[in-house]
Amino acid sequence: MTKKNQPILIIGVIIIIAVIIYLFTQTDRKVADGSGDSSAPIVIPTHNWSSQVVMAYVIGGIFEKNGNNVKYVPADSQAVYESIRIGDVTISHEVWESAFGKSFTTALDKGGILDWGDHEARTLEDMGYPNWVAELCPGLPDWNALKSPECAKNFVTPDSGGKGRMLEGPQTWHGDLIPQRIEALGLGDLWTVKFAGSADALWAELEAAKKEGRGTIIFNWTPNFTDGAGFTFIDFPPYTAGCRPVDGGDGKCGSPDGYLKKAVNADFPKTHPSAAAIFKKMSFSTSQIGAMAALVDIDKMTHEDAAKKWLADNGY
Amino acid sequence: MELLKKYPKLFQWLFLLIVFFALCFSIDVPETYKFIRGQAEFIKDPNQSTYTLFGTEVRYYAFDVLWRLPPLLGWLPIWVNDTLFFLLNEWMPMEFWNEATREYKTRPLVLQITRNITAFMTFLIEFIREILLGGVETVVAFTSWDFVSTYRWAKLPGLPWTIVAAGAAILSYKLSGKGLAIFAGLVMIYISVFGQWKPSMQTLSFILVAAPLSFAFGLSLGIWAYKSKRVEKALYPILLTMQTMPQYAVLVPAMVLFGIGDHAAVIITMVVAIPPMILLTLLGLRAVPPEVIEAGKMSGCNNFQLMTKVLVPTARRDILIGVNQVIMVCFSMAVIAAFIGAKGLGWNLLLALNQLNIGLALEAGLCISLIAILLDKMSLAWANKQEDYFGNLTFFQRYKNSLFFAGALLIGIILSYAGSFYFKEGYNYFFEVPHNKGISTADFWNKGVDWIFDTFFVYIKAFNTWLIVEVLQPMRALYLRMPAVATLVLVVGAGYIIGGIRSALVVGGLALFIALSPWWDRALVTTYMATFGVIISCTIGLTVGTLCQQNKYTTKFMLAVCDIFQTFPSFVYLIPVMMLFGVTDTSVLIAVIVYATIPATRYTIEGLRSVPAGLHDAASMSGVTKFQRLINIEFPIAFPHMMLGVNQTIVFALFMVIIGAFIGTEDLGQYILKALSDKAGGGKGLILGICVAFIALIFDNLIRTWVQKRKKHLGID
């Protein structure tokens, strides 16, 4: 391209852009109502599980209805608390006690992040099994059923060294908690714990076990999309404060009935008072969260569409 | 004695192996030795030994020094991490005025600087993204959020997909010709029709920022290294380490420094893409003949003119191949970058995998591959394009391409304007086909995987059990059974025999670093998986490459297959493999083999191709058969080049073993994955990454030294 035709081209491009701007900006959106909020966008993180992503869009929809600007950013579920603290992300709407409680409280101690109340939903994250497995191991869901060698035999895999294998989530989630518990409960001779690398690996194992009709014990949580498909958690001895080895206990206990919290950046209430107040009041129940996940995981909708449908169904 | 003189190397190797095995058998496994759990730095145990250095307490299980060295470098990751934390959170706090809350806020200097860099990056990304897709952020950057909230028209409108497709086709036509233009058009139409337009443009927008920036930095650093020997010496080891470090390990420090989002993705993509650019710039500049430089000097160039008018244009080809490399690396990062917040195809792919929707992930992955190949071909065409100087052209001939593009613009706008009346249900298909409203073949692929599962499951399971019990478990046990001293002797000895004292010192130092880190056992497991993967990959690659090379068309076909697989995100086949083979080492290794066979095949083909045709003829005249020619002439001549392929195979295999952590492994990768969400992960991620890089560099050094000697011996090069 020679230098001569550049001015012509530039003028042409400018005219064309002007035309495009004119053509595509006919549909104006509603102007923000004077709620006193800053018009800077509220940054909502999305993680890699369905209910969280749908809820992000649901909450975003509610904020937008309130006249706020909203931005979504994909984020790691552990690292997000540091990002909220620094201000890269504004809110987090799913703080699971068992998995993220530690990251959250650490960030809380450092300052810059606020505890913004609990959801109605309670959470449980523990080892469990899809319902058909109960036949393989009479006595389940009581953990004592795991003491029987006949039971453990059904869960042997080629690399488990003759022991029954439990598939724990990534080591990231709770370190050596489950292996320590298995040892502490005296199940170490019959059972071994394998760490999966990701949530995907857990679902793949669940799907493969279902197709093959074999037994499997995996780490899972509720509320989750598996709630609808029939999944039972093993009843380990009840959790008491300080019973975990990290806290100095003997490790002979299951997981706590945990909170599902919301967290915000410390500046959020100052910059967006009205949105912050709405978010404080927001509380979702287990069934609502399960329904959000099911729209995506069972009905195969996209996350945005699922959020739109949920908002429409619930009168927003 | 005769034999010893004839094959001195052979006896040196024999001697080394005897020493190695003698050490292995004479040092017993300590009774207290337990793999992995015994090392966990998270539990406190009275049996552990401790020491404190640089204010860091290191806990470990002490063994006989010959069996496992104590982790004398155990403080390093923690120290790196504390330094990072100190820099980011405490060093030089300053007061900054916060407009939003109308109050002063104390922020450490480094944090403020990194946030300013990220703000700039974000602006660039959003600008390109909004040209392609539309949005308000660019306008916001010049005004404020209040402005755009009040004036809703103040936003970039975005280009209809028809215009971008036409633009890509016209540009390809200008660069190369009809073939590429048709390919470009088809790729764009495919992306649009399959409803991947928006994520594709999001991915493209961050690559269009990362690639030019990497190019600029790479070029200037390359020039600097060319000018100054000292810079080159300082850069070289860093470049080597960066090239062999799993991309995944770069994520953690990048996230600590720059937070999450598209900007951080751009930064880590740059970190990975700059090294090859520097190396190729350096290579190109070095190859400039001295006559050319003389000519430039005689014409009275000053230093700057010499660089920009003489050296860089002469080295144009190598530099443009560097551009091509940069583009490839950028796309290979598309999925990995999604872990720290890059929007687009990578993120969609991860979400689809989380729902076990393999078909959907496959479609997203294919889009990444197609765009990568398109840009690759376009940049290659650019590299090979000759400037033409025709004087007397008519107006139409001269401005043909611009006119066509203007026409496409007009038609595109009219179409999308008309579309807004025609499509009443809210989606204007002539503007953008929405994400979930395109054609989808996802069901077909998902059913395919189901079918494979149902049909072959029995055989797969039997094979899997056999492989794990008979091959993998024993092999892993053997690797872990090696005393640290024996391994070190083996590495140093190999270095000495191949490259003399210098090589021995280098590889010995690299191995010692790993041995003194807290992760020696895990490094052994990583090495075991990589070794298995490399052996199988090389066998397959060598066979397939040799067979395909016999015919022109199969060669072309195979190279195209290699192109697709190299850019196709490996995460996609992790899931089906995991469903078929379970959460086991087999799954990881299959993924490794699929990925690592690519360079093995490619280099075999290229190596055999590089055998001069004259030699073929000479051999045929001497009356050898085709098979004899292959064995006695082509293989020995092509062997050095093929060994470089083995080198690449090792690097690829290690990358994939690390990514295998997503399936579930107990090696360095698991800890790298863990570091990503660990609060003290920055330092650990980095040191773990360096450990992996060092494993690769040990092999790299040995193979390269050997190849150089061999080439000299054969009289090529």
Tab-separated table of N, CA and C in Angstrom, chain B residues 298-352:
chain	number	residue	atom	x	y	z
B	298	MET	N	29.878	1.160	4.404
B	298	MET	CA	30.493	1.952	3.342
B	298	MET	C	29.528	3.018	2.840
B	299	SER	N	28.216	2.712	2.877
B	299	SER	CA	27.246	3.705	2.437
B	299	SER	C	27.050	4.781	3.489
B	300	GLY	N	27.767	4.687	4.598
B	300	GLY	CA	27.718	5.754	5.589
B	300	GLY	C	26.576	5.637	6.581
B	301	CYS	N	26.124	4.419	6.871
B	301	CYS	CA	25.064	4.260	7.867
B	301	CYS	C	25.623	4.557	9.251
B	302	ASN	N	24.827	5.211	10.098
B	302	ASN	CA	25.197	5.231	11.501
B	302	ASN	C	24.646	3.958	12.137
B	303	ASN	N	24.905	3.768	13.415
B	303	ASN	CA	24.536	2.505	14.053
B	303	ASN	C	23.052	2.198	13.926
B	304	PHE	N	22.231	3.222	14.170
B	304	PHE	CA	20.786	3.026	14.145
B	304	PHE	C	20.319	2.659	12.736
B	305	GLN	N	20.858	3.394	11.756
B	305	GLN	CA	20.481	3.107	10.371
B	305	GLN	C	20.930	1.717	9.965
B	306	LEU	N	22.112	1.347	10.430
B	306	LEU	CA	22.640	0.028	10.093
B	306	LEU	C	21.670	-1.049	10.595
B	307	MET	N	21.162	-0.821	11.816
B	307	MET	CA	20.244	-1.809	12.396
B	307	MET	C	18.921	-1.844	11.642
B	308	THR	N	18.294	-0.678	11.483
B	308	THR	CA	16.935	-0.678	10.934
B	308	THR	C	16.919	-0.838	9.418
B	309	LYS	N	17.964	-0.357	8.738
B	309	LYS	CA	17.894	-0.381	7.268
B	309	LYS	C	18.653	-1.562	6.675
B	310	VAL	N	19.602	-2.089	7.430
B	310	VAL	CA	20.418	-3.156	6.842
B	310	VAL	C	20.217	-4.493	7.557
B	311	LEU	N	20.494	-4.502	8.861
B	311	LEU	CA	20.514	-5.783	9.577
B	311	LEU	C	19.123	-6.411	9.661
B	312	VAL	N	18.170	-5.644	10.179
B	312	VAL	CA	16.837	-6.225	10.378
B	312	VAL	C	16.191	-6.644	9.056
B	313	PRO	N	16.235	-5.801	8.012
B	313	PRO	CA	15.651	-6.263	6.740
B	313	PRO	C	16.339	-7.515	6.201
B	314	THR	N	17.658	-7.625	6.385
B	314	THR	CA	18.349	-8.812	5.866
B	314	THR	C	17.935	-10.052	6.649
B	315	ALA	N	17.719	-9.862	7.960
B	315	ALA	CA	17.350	-11.004	8.798
B	315	ALA	C	15.839	-11.209	8.803
B	316	ARG	N	15.142	-10.536	7.893
B	316	ARG	CA	13.682	-10.516	7.885
B	316	ARG	C	13.056	-11.913	8.011
B	317	ARG	N	13.602	-12.856	7.256
B	317	ARG	CA	12.960	-14.168	7.242
B	317	ARG	C	12.970	-14.831	8.620
B	318	ASP	N	14.123	-14.849	9.249
B	318	ASP	CA	14.192	-15.481	10.578
B	318	ASP	C	13.311	-14.745	11.573
B	319	ILE	N	13.326	-13.420	11.476
B	319	ILE	CA	12.520	-12.640	12.407
B	319	ILE	C	11.041	-12.934	12.200
B	320	LEU	N	10.638	-13.074	10.936
B	320	LEU	CA	9.228	-13.352	10.686
B	320	LEU	C	8.851	-14.774	11.088
B	321	ILE	N	9.807	-15.690	11.014
B	321	ILE	CA	9.522	-17.022	11.549
B	321	ILE	C	9.317	-16.911	13.058
B	322	GLY	N	10.042	-15.982	13.683
B	322	GLY	CA	9.822	-15.707	15.095
B	322	GLY	C	8.401	-15.232	15.349
B	323	VAL	N	7.896	-14.362	14.478
B	323	VAL	CA	6.512	-13.896	14.596
B	323	VAL	C	5.566	-15.078	14.556
B	324	ASN	N	5.833	-15.951	13.619
B	324	ASN	CA	5.030	-17.145	13.463
B	324	ASN	C	5.033	-17.996	14.737
B	325	GLN	N	6.226	-18.144	15.337
B	325	GLN	CA	6.333	-18.877	16.601
B	325	GLN	C	5.518	-18.199	17.689
B	326	VAL	N	5.626	-16.869	17.737
B	326	VAL	CA	4.899	-16.114	18.752
B	326	VAL	C	3.410	-16.392	18.651
B	327	ILE	N	2.900	-16.399	17.410
B	327	ILE	CA	1.466	-16.629	17.230
B	327	ILE	C	1.076	-18.019	17.709
B	328	MET	N	1.895	-19.015	17.350
B	328	MET	CA	1.596	-20.382	17.779
B	328	MET	C	1.575	-20.496	19.302
B	329	VAL	N	2.569	-19.908	19.944
B	329	VAL	CA	2.643	-19.994	21.404
B	329	VAL	C	1.434	-19.289	22.029
B	330	CYS	N	1.058	-18.140	21.465
B	330	CYS	CA	-0.087	-17.403	22.005
B	330	CYS	C	-1.331	-18.281	22.005
B	331	PHE	N	-1.543	-19.006	20.907
B	331	PHE	CA	-2.742	-19.834	20.865
B	331	PHE	C	-2.640	-21.030	21.787
B	332	SER	N	-1.420	-21.548	21.949
B	332	SER	CA	-1.299	-22.688	22.854
B	332	SER	C	-1.582	-22.246	24.288
B	333	MET	N	-1.482	-20.943	24.535
B	333	MET	CA	-1.760	-20.437	25.888
B	333	MET	C	-3.243	-20.111	26.087
B	334	ALA	N	-4.029	-20.171	24.997
B	334	ALA	CA	-5.417	-19.710	25.090
B	334	ALA	C	-6.186	-20.396	26.210
B	335	VAL	N	-5.980	-21.703	26.370
B	335	VAL	CA	-6.741	-22.418	27.393
B	335	VAL	C	-6.103	-22.229	28.772
B	336	ILE	N	-4.781	-22.339	28.817
B	336	ILE	CA	-4.095	-22.216	30.104
B	336	ILE	C	-4.341	-20.837	30.695
B	337	ALA	N	-4.365	-19.817	29.836
B	337	ALA	CA	-4.603	-18.456	30.319
B	337	ALA	C	-5.996	-18.319	30.933
B	338	ALA	N	-6.915	-19.189	30.521
B	338	ALA	CA	-8.268	-19.110	31.066
B	338	ALA	C	-8.275	-19.387	32.565
B	339	PHE	N	-7.227	-20.053	33.051
B	339	PHE	CA	-7.171	-20.326	34.489
B	339	PHE	C	-6.991	-19.059	35.306
B	340	ILE	N	-6.408	-18.034	34.711
B	340	ILE	CA	-6.297	-16.791	35.458
B	340	ILE	C	-7.134	-15.698	34.808
B	341	GLY	N	-8.225	-16.126	34.199
B	341	GLY	CA	-9.246	-15.139	33.892
B	341	GLY	C	-9.308	-14.634	32.476
B	342	ALA	N	-8.688	-15.328	31.497
B	342	ALA	CA	-8.872	-14.901	30.119
B	342	ALA	C	-10.246	-15.366	29.664
B	343	LYS	N	-11.011	-14.433	29.118
B	343	LYS	CA	-12.320	-14.819	28.586
B	343	LYS	C	-12.123	-15.414	27.212
B	344	GLY	N	-13.181	-16.058	26.718
B	344	GLY	CA	-13.137	-16.522	25.334
B	344	GLY	C	-13.204	-18.029	25.211
B	345	LEU	N	-12.641	-18.538	24.123
B	345	LEU	CA	-12.763	-19.962	23.810
B	345	LEU	C	-12.216	-20.843	24.924
B	346	GLY	N	-11.067	-20.442	25.481
B	346	GLY	CA	-10.440	-21.259	26.513
B	346	GLY	C	-11.356	-21.456	27.702
B	347	TRP	N	-11.954	-20.377	28.152
B	347	TRP	CA	-12.837	-20.444	29.312
B	347	TRP	C	-14.069	-21.288	28.998
B	348	ASN	N	-14.658	-21.078	27.788
B	348	ASN	CA	-15.820	-21.879	27.398
B	348	ASN	C	-15.481	-23.352	27.359
B	349	LEU	N	-14.262	-23.622	26.893
B	349	LEU	CA	-13.819	-24.999	26.797
B	349	LEU	C	-13.746	-25.626	28.193
B	350	LEU	N	-13.195	-24.899	29.143
B	350	LEU	CA	-13.089	-25.433	30.503
B	350	LEU	C	-14.473	-25.648	31.103
B	351	LEU	N	-15.393	-24.703	30.846
B	351	LEU	CA	-16.751	-24.861	31.374
B	351	LEU	C	-17.433	-26.083	30.768
B	352	ALA	N	-17.255	-26.263	29.455
B	352	ALA	CA	-17.873	-27.407	28.790
B	352	ALA	C	-17.314	-28.706	29.363
